[in-house]
Amino acid sequence: MPHLQHALQHHDTITLTAYPVRLFALVMMLCLLPLTAQAVDLHRLWEDRCGDCHGHAGEFAHQFLSVSDGKLRGSRVERDLHGFLQQHYLQNNEVNAVYDMLLAQASTTAQFKTQCAGCHASAVQLVHKSLVRTGEQLYIRGSQQSLADFMQHHRHLDAEQISFFVALLERVERELNQP
């Protein structure tokens, strides 16, 4: 019986000393898991994975891509851009989002670059620095003024320009916070 008693005491000691180590390991693993779905910044993703070879996404889209029948096409070779993106450092869940971003950029005129870049550098920087989403609308950071209201008095823009820039900045904000 003394051997059994010694074994039980020894087992309890091992269990009790291993418990804090196991608990610590479990806590560390849980810290690595996201508590909620994290948004993906598609522009940062492009810069990290594609930018070294292809430059800025918007410039790349305007220079090398076109839209035909609602589909994105490469300018050099008419090829399946989905397949191309899958072979270029993107995970499966990122391919459609990047494809949609490039499709939107190739479909959009370069008005931001020609009319706004002198003061705002890029739409991405403008959204990061100056805009915040509250509910369904974008607002000027630090104010109660919606982007649409602000644009009514910004640089004498007409209704068509206001609509264009609000839609563009809303799209960019969604691309920066892709679920």
PDB file of C-alpha atoms in Angstrom:
ATOM      1  CA  MET A   1       0.000   0.000   0.000  1.00  0.00           C
ATOM      2  CA  PRO A   2       2.825   2.499   0.631  1.00  0.00           C
ATOM      3  CA  HIS A   3       3.776   2.253  -3.051  1.00  0.00           C
ATOM      4  CA  LEU A   4       0.219   3.058  -4.151  1.00  0.00           C
ATOM      5  CA  GLN A   5       0.000   5.942  -1.712  1.00  0.00           C
ATOM      6  CA  HIS A   6       3.364   7.293  -2.939  1.00  0.00           C
ATOM      7  CA  ALA A   7       2.252   6.922  -6.584  1.00  0.00           C
ATOM      8  CA  LEU A   8      -0.992   8.794  -5.929  1.00  0.00           C
ATOM      9  CA  GLN A   9       0.849  11.591  -4.124  1.00  0.00           C
ATOM     10  CA  HIS A  10       3.432  11.746  -6.913  1.00  0.00           C
ATOM     11  CA  HIS A  11       0.644  11.789  -9.574  1.00  0.00           C
ATOM     12  CA  ASP A  12      -1.182  14.592  -7.731  1.00  0.00           C
ATOM     13  CA  THR A  13       2.060  16.587  -7.538  1.00  0.00           C
ATOM     14  CA  ILE A  14       2.674  16.163 -11.254  1.00  0.00           C
ATOM     15  CA  THR A  15      -0.937  17.087 -12.028  1.00  0.00           C
ATOM     16  CA  LEU A  16      -0.868  20.128  -9.768  1.00  0.00           C
ATOM     17  CA  THR A  17       2.444  21.402 -11.133  1.00  0.00           C
ATOM     18  CA  ALA A  18       1.426  20.694 -14.729  1.00  0.00           C
ATOM     19  CA  TYR A  19      -1.916  22.478 -14.321  1.00  0.00           C
ATOM     20  CA  PRO A  20      -0.517  26.052 -14.328  1.00  0.00           C
ATOM     21  CA  VAL A  21       1.688  25.239 -17.315  1.00  0.00           C
ATOM     22  CA  ARG A  22      -1.261  23.798 -19.233  1.00  0.00           C
ATOM     23  CA  LEU A  23      -3.478  26.716 -18.249  1.00  0.00           C
ATOM     24  CA  PHE A  24      -0.827  29.198 -19.392  1.00  0.00           C
ATOM     25  CA  ALA A  25      -0.450  27.369 -22.719  1.00  0.00           C
ATOM     26  CA  LEU A  26      -4.228  27.381 -23.221  1.00  0.00           C
ATOM     27  CA  VAL A  27      -4.475  31.102 -22.466  1.00  0.00           C
ATOM     28  CA  MET A  28      -1.636  31.848 -24.908  1.00  0.00           C
ATOM     29  CA  MET A  29      -3.333  29.833 -27.662  1.00  0.00           C
ATOM     30  CA  LEU A  30      -6.634  31.625 -27.056  1.00  0.00           C
ATOM     31  CA  CYS A  31      -4.862  34.979 -27.315  1.00  0.00           C
ATOM     32  CA  LEU A  32      -3.769  34.060 -30.816  1.00  0.00           C
ATOM     33  CA  LEU A  33      -7.354  33.497 -31.959  1.00  0.00           C
ATOM     34  CA  PRO A  34      -9.372  36.510 -33.091  1.00  0.00           C
ATOM     35  CA  LEU A  35     -12.343  37.229 -30.837  1.00  0.00           C
ATOM     36  CA  THR A  36     -14.359  38.478 -33.793  1.00  0.00           C
ATOM     37  CA  ALA A  37     -13.898  38.291 -37.507  1.00  0.00           C
ATOM     38  CA  GLN A  38     -11.123  40.692 -38.361  1.00  0.00           C
ATOM     39  CA  ALA A  39     -11.526  43.073 -41.250  1.00  0.00           C
ATOM     40  CA  VAL A  40      -9.034  42.828 -44.084  1.00  0.00           C
ATOM     41  CA  ASP A  41      -7.532  45.963 -45.599  1.00  0.00           C
ATOM     42  CA  LEU A  42      -7.449  45.016 -49.283  1.00  0.00           C
ATOM     43  CA  HIS A  43      -5.172  47.926 -50.147  1.00  0.00           C
ATOM     44  CA  ARG A  44      -2.606  46.889 -47.547  1.00  0.00           C
ATOM     45  CA  LEU A  45      -2.946  43.292 -48.727  1.00  0.00           C
ATOM     46  CA  TRP A  46      -2.215  44.456 -52.298  1.00  0.00           C
ATOM     47  CA  GLU A  47       0.786  46.501 -51.140  1.00  0.00           C
ATOM     48  CA  ASP A  48       2.190  43.584 -49.129  1.00  0.00           C
ATOM     49  CA  ARG A  49       1.651  40.826 -51.681  1.00  0.00           C
ATOM     50  CA  CYS A  50       1.483  42.533 -55.075  1.00  0.00           C
ATOM     51  CA  GLY A  51       2.816  46.078 -54.815  1.00  0.00           C
ATOM     52  CA  ASP A  52       6.507  45.289 -55.239  1.00  0.00           C
ATOM     53  CA  CYS A  53       5.916  43.963 -58.753  1.00  0.00           C
ATOM     54  CA  HIS A  54       2.710  45.720 -59.792  1.00  0.00           C
ATOM     55  CA  GLY A  55       2.779  49.085 -57.980  1.00  0.00           C
ATOM     56  CA  HIS A  56      -0.327  50.919 -56.788  1.00  0.00           C
ATOM     57  CA  ALA A  57      -3.507  48.889 -57.340  1.00  0.00           C
ATOM     58  CA  GLY A  58      -5.448  51.710 -59.002  1.00  0.00           C
ATOM     59  CA  GLU A  59      -2.666  52.599 -61.400  1.00  0.00           C
ATOM     60  CA  PHE A  60      -2.148  48.915 -62.197  1.00  0.00           C
ATOM     61  CA  ALA A  61      -5.864  48.450 -62.865  1.00  0.00           C
ATOM     62  CA  HIS A  62      -6.029  51.471 -65.179  1.00  0.00           C
ATOM     63  CA  GLN A  63      -2.846  50.616 -67.047  1.00  0.00           C
ATOM     64  CA  PHE A  64      -3.033  46.836 -67.427  1.00  0.00           C
ATOM     65  CA  LEU A  65      -6.653  45.770 -66.923  1.00  0.00           C
ATOM     66  CA  SER A  66      -9.897  46.351 -68.763  1.00  0.00           C
ATOM     67  CA  VAL A  67     -13.523  45.449 -68.230  1.00  0.00           C
ATOM     68  CA  SER A  68     -15.394  43.508 -70.883  1.00  0.00           C
ATOM     69  CA  ASP A  69     -18.951  42.249 -70.354  1.00  0.00           C
ATOM     70  CA  GLY A  70     -18.596  43.000 -66.635  1.00  0.00           C
ATOM     71  CA  LYS A  71     -15.483  40.843 -66.327  1.00  0.00           C
ATOM     72  CA  LEU A  72     -11.950  41.893 -65.593  1.00  0.00           C
ATOM     73  CA  ARG A  73      -9.442  41.200 -68.350  1.00  0.00           C
ATOM     74  CA  GLY A  74      -5.688  41.508 -68.569  1.00  0.00           C
ATOM     75  CA  SER A  75      -4.330  43.791 -71.278  1.00  0.00           C
ATOM     76  CA  ARG A  76      -1.513  41.478 -72.380  1.00  0.00           C
ATOM     77  CA  VAL A  77      -3.441  38.256 -72.569  1.00  0.00           C
ATOM     78  CA  GLU A  78      -7.158  37.693 -72.320  1.00  0.00           C
ATOM     79  CA  ARG A  79      -7.057  35.312 -69.406  1.00  0.00           C
ATOM     80  CA  ASP A  80      -9.079  34.285 -66.409  1.00  0.00           C
ATOM     81  CA  LEU A  81      -8.050  36.819 -63.771  1.00  0.00           C
ATOM     82  CA  HIS A  82      -9.524  34.681 -60.976  1.00  0.00           C
ATOM     83  CA  GLY A  83      -7.132  31.868 -61.856  1.00  0.00           C
ATOM     84  CA  PHE A  84      -4.265  34.310 -62.194  1.00  0.00           C
ATOM     85  CA  LEU A  85      -4.958  35.801 -58.755  1.00  0.00           C
ATOM     86  CA  GLN A  86      -5.168  32.339 -57.181  1.00  0.00           C
ATOM     87  CA  GLN A  87      -1.627  31.670 -58.372  1.00  0.00           C
ATOM     88  CA  HIS A  88      -0.249  34.951 -57.048  1.00  0.00           C
ATOM     89  CA  TYR A  89       0.142  34.853 -53.267  1.00  0.00           C
ATOM     90  CA  LEU A  90      -3.525  35.217 -52.322  1.00  0.00           C
ATOM     91  CA  GLN A  91      -5.528  32.858 -50.164  1.00  0.00           C
ATOM     92  CA  ASN A  92      -8.766  31.508 -51.601  1.00  0.00           C
ATOM     93  CA  ASN A  93     -10.917  33.810 -49.457  1.00  0.00           C
ATOM     94  CA  GLU A  94      -8.941  36.859 -50.670  1.00  0.00           C
ATOM     95  CA  VAL A  95      -9.151  36.193 -54.418  1.00  0.00           C
ATOM     96  CA  ASN A  96     -12.748  37.383 -54.938  1.00  0.00           C
ATOM     97  CA  ALA A  97     -12.252  40.463 -52.779  1.00  0.00           C
ATOM     98  CA  VAL A  98      -9.094  41.545 -54.631  1.00  0.00           C
ATOM     99  CA  TYR A  99     -10.740  40.746 -57.978  1.00  0.00           C
ATOM    100  CA  ASP A 100     -13.733  42.943 -57.042  1.00  0.00           C
ATOM    101  CA  MET A 101     -11.403  45.747 -55.919  1.00  0.00           C
ATOM    102  CA  LEU A 102      -9.479  45.656 -59.207  1.00  0.00           C
ATOM    103  CA  LEU A 103     -12.724  45.440 -61.194  1.00  0.00           C
ATOM    104  CA  ALA A 104     -14.044  48.546 -59.430  1.00  0.00           C
ATOM    105  CA  GLN A 105     -10.776  50.404 -59.989  1.00  0.00           C
ATOM    106  CA  ALA A 106     -10.607  49.473 -63.671  1.00  0.00           C
ATOM    107  CA  SER A 107     -14.251  50.576 -64.041  1.00  0.00           C
ATOM    108  CA  THR A 108     -13.733  53.937 -62.324  1.00  0.00           C
ATOM    109  CA  THR A 109     -12.286  56.992 -63.999  1.00  0.00           C
ATOM    110  CA  ALA A 110      -9.181  58.551 -62.472  1.00  0.00           C
ATOM    111  CA  GLN A 111     -11.050  61.663 -61.269  1.00  0.00           C
ATOM    112  CA  PHE A 112      -9.682  61.382 -57.739  1.00  0.00           C
ATOM    113  CA  LYS A 113      -6.138  61.431 -59.059  1.00  0.00           C
ATOM    114  CA  THR A 114      -6.763  64.412 -61.329  1.00  0.00           C
ATOM    115  CA  GLN A 115      -8.987  66.483 -59.020  1.00  0.00           C
ATOM    116  CA  CYS A 116      -8.083  65.524 -55.446  1.00  0.00           C
ATOM    117  CA  ALA A 117      -4.594  64.015 -55.234  1.00  0.00           C
ATOM    118  CA  GLY A 118      -2.933  67.421 -55.028  1.00  0.00           C
ATOM    119  CA  CYS A 119      -4.325  67.867 -51.507  1.00  0.00           C
ATOM    120  CA  HIS A 120      -5.293  64.351 -50.444  1.00  0.00           C
ATOM    121  CA  ALA A 121      -2.544  62.153 -51.984  1.00  0.00           C
ATOM    122  CA  SER A 122      -4.751  59.063 -52.325  1.00  0.00           C
ATOM    123  CA  ALA A 123      -8.309  58.005 -51.587  1.00  0.00           C
ATOM    124  CA  VAL A 124      -6.954  55.388 -49.174  1.00  0.00           C
ATOM    125  CA  GLN A 125      -5.044  58.007 -47.173  1.00  0.00           C
ATOM    126  CA  LEU A 126      -8.052  60.329 -47.167  1.00  0.00           C
ATOM    127  CA  VAL A 127     -10.323  57.604 -45.808  1.00  0.00           C
ATOM    128  CA  HIS A 128      -7.787  56.531 -43.155  1.00  0.00           C
ATOM    129  CA  LYS A 129      -7.076  60.072 -42.024  1.00  0.00           C
ATOM    130  CA  SER A 130     -10.353  61.932 -42.370  1.00  0.00           C
ATOM    131  CA  LEU A 131     -13.371  59.621 -42.528  1.00  0.00           C
ATOM    132  CA  VAL A 132     -15.143  57.293 -40.128  1.00  0.00           C
ATOM    133  CA  ARG A 133     -18.146  55.025 -40.671  1.00  0.00           C
ATOM    134  CA  THR A 134     -21.086  55.411 -38.321  1.00  0.00           C
ATOM    135  CA  GLY A 135     -23.895  53.066 -39.208  1.00  0.00           C
ATOM    136  CA  GLU A 136     -24.533  53.266 -42.930  1.00  0.00           C
ATOM    137  CA  GLN A 137     -22.782  56.584 -43.604  1.00  0.00           C
ATOM    138  CA  LEU A 138     -19.298  58.015 -43.708  1.00  0.00           C
ATOM    139  CA  TYR A 139     -18.649  61.055 -41.558  1.00  0.00           C
ATOM    140  CA  ILE A 140     -15.857  63.564 -41.348  1.00  0.00           C
ATOM    141  CA  ARG A 141     -13.677  62.353 -38.477  1.00  0.00           C
ATOM    142  CA  GLY A 142     -14.191  64.450 -35.342  1.00  0.00           C
ATOM    143  CA  SER A 143     -17.438  66.038 -36.537  1.00  0.00           C
ATOM    144  CA  GLN A 144     -21.112  65.242 -36.885  1.00  0.00           C
ATOM    145  CA  GLN A 145     -21.084  66.102 -40.595  1.00  0.00           C
ATOM    146  CA  SER A 146     -21.692  63.356 -43.117  1.00  0.00           C
ATOM    147  CA  LEU A 147     -19.380  63.076 -46.091  1.00  0.00           C
ATOM    148  CA  ALA A 148     -22.291  63.766 -48.453  1.00  0.00           C
ATOM    149  CA  ASP A 149     -23.162  66.989 -46.592  1.00  0.00           C
ATOM    150  CA  PHE A 150     -19.528  68.081 -46.453  1.00  0.00           C
ATOM    151  CA  MET A 151     -19.091  67.527 -50.185  1.00  0.00           C
ATOM    152  CA  GLN A 152     -21.962  69.971 -50.894  1.00  0.00           C
ATOM    153  CA  HIS A 153     -19.604  72.808 -49.930  1.00  0.00           C
ATOM    154  CA  HIS A 154     -16.271  71.388 -51.030  1.00  0.00           C
ATOM    155  CA  ARG A 155     -14.540  72.890 -54.075  1.00  0.00           C
ATOM    156  CA  HIS A 156     -17.766  73.881 -55.851  1.00  0.00           C
ATOM    157  CA  LEU A 157     -18.514  70.315 -56.928  1.00  0.00           C
ATOM    158  CA  ASP A 158     -21.692  69.698 -58.900  1.00  0.00           C
ATOM    159  CA  ALA A 159     -24.225  67.003 -57.958  1.00  0.00           C
ATOM    160  CA  GLU A 160     -22.729  64.447 -60.351  1.00  0.00           C
ATOM    161  CA  GLN A 161     -19.217  64.958 -58.954  1.00  0.00           C
ATOM    162  CA  ILE A 162     -20.482  64.748 -55.375  1.00  0.00           C
ATOM    163  CA  SER A 163     -22.258  61.479 -56.135  1.00  0.00           C
ATOM    164  CA  PHE A 164     -19.135  60.098 -57.831  1.00  0.00           C
ATOM    165  CA  PHE A 165     -16.739  61.012 -55.005  1.00  0.00           C
ATOM    166  CA  VAL A 166     -19.061  59.863 -52.207  1.00  0.00           C
ATOM    167  CA  ALA A 167     -19.530  56.486 -53.954  1.00  0.00           C
ATOM    168  CA  LEU A 168     -15.782  56.205 -54.569  1.00  0.00           C
ATOM    169  CA  LEU A 169     -14.846  56.957 -50.950  1.00  0.00           C
ATOM    170  CA  GLU A 170     -17.535  54.609 -49.626  1.00  0.00           C
ATOM    171  CA  ARG A 171     -16.150  51.833 -51.834  1.00  0.00           C
ATOM    172  CA  VAL A 172     -12.595  52.508 -50.676  1.00  0.00           C
ATOM    173  CA  GLU A 173     -13.731  52.453 -47.032  1.00  0.00           C
ATOM    174  CA  ARG A 174     -15.372  49.040 -47.594  1.00  0.00           C
ATOM    175  CA  GLU A 175     -12.159  47.791 -49.229  1.00  0.00           C
ATOM    176  CA  LEU A 176     -10.196  48.937 -46.187  1.00  0.00           C
ATOM    177  CA  ASN A 177     -12.560  47.072 -43.865  1.00  0.00           C
ATOM    178  CA  GLN A 178     -13.400  43.963 -45.895  1.00  0.00           C
ATOM    179  CA  PRO A 179     -15.101  41.360 -43.655  1.00  0.00           C
TER     180      PRO A 179
END
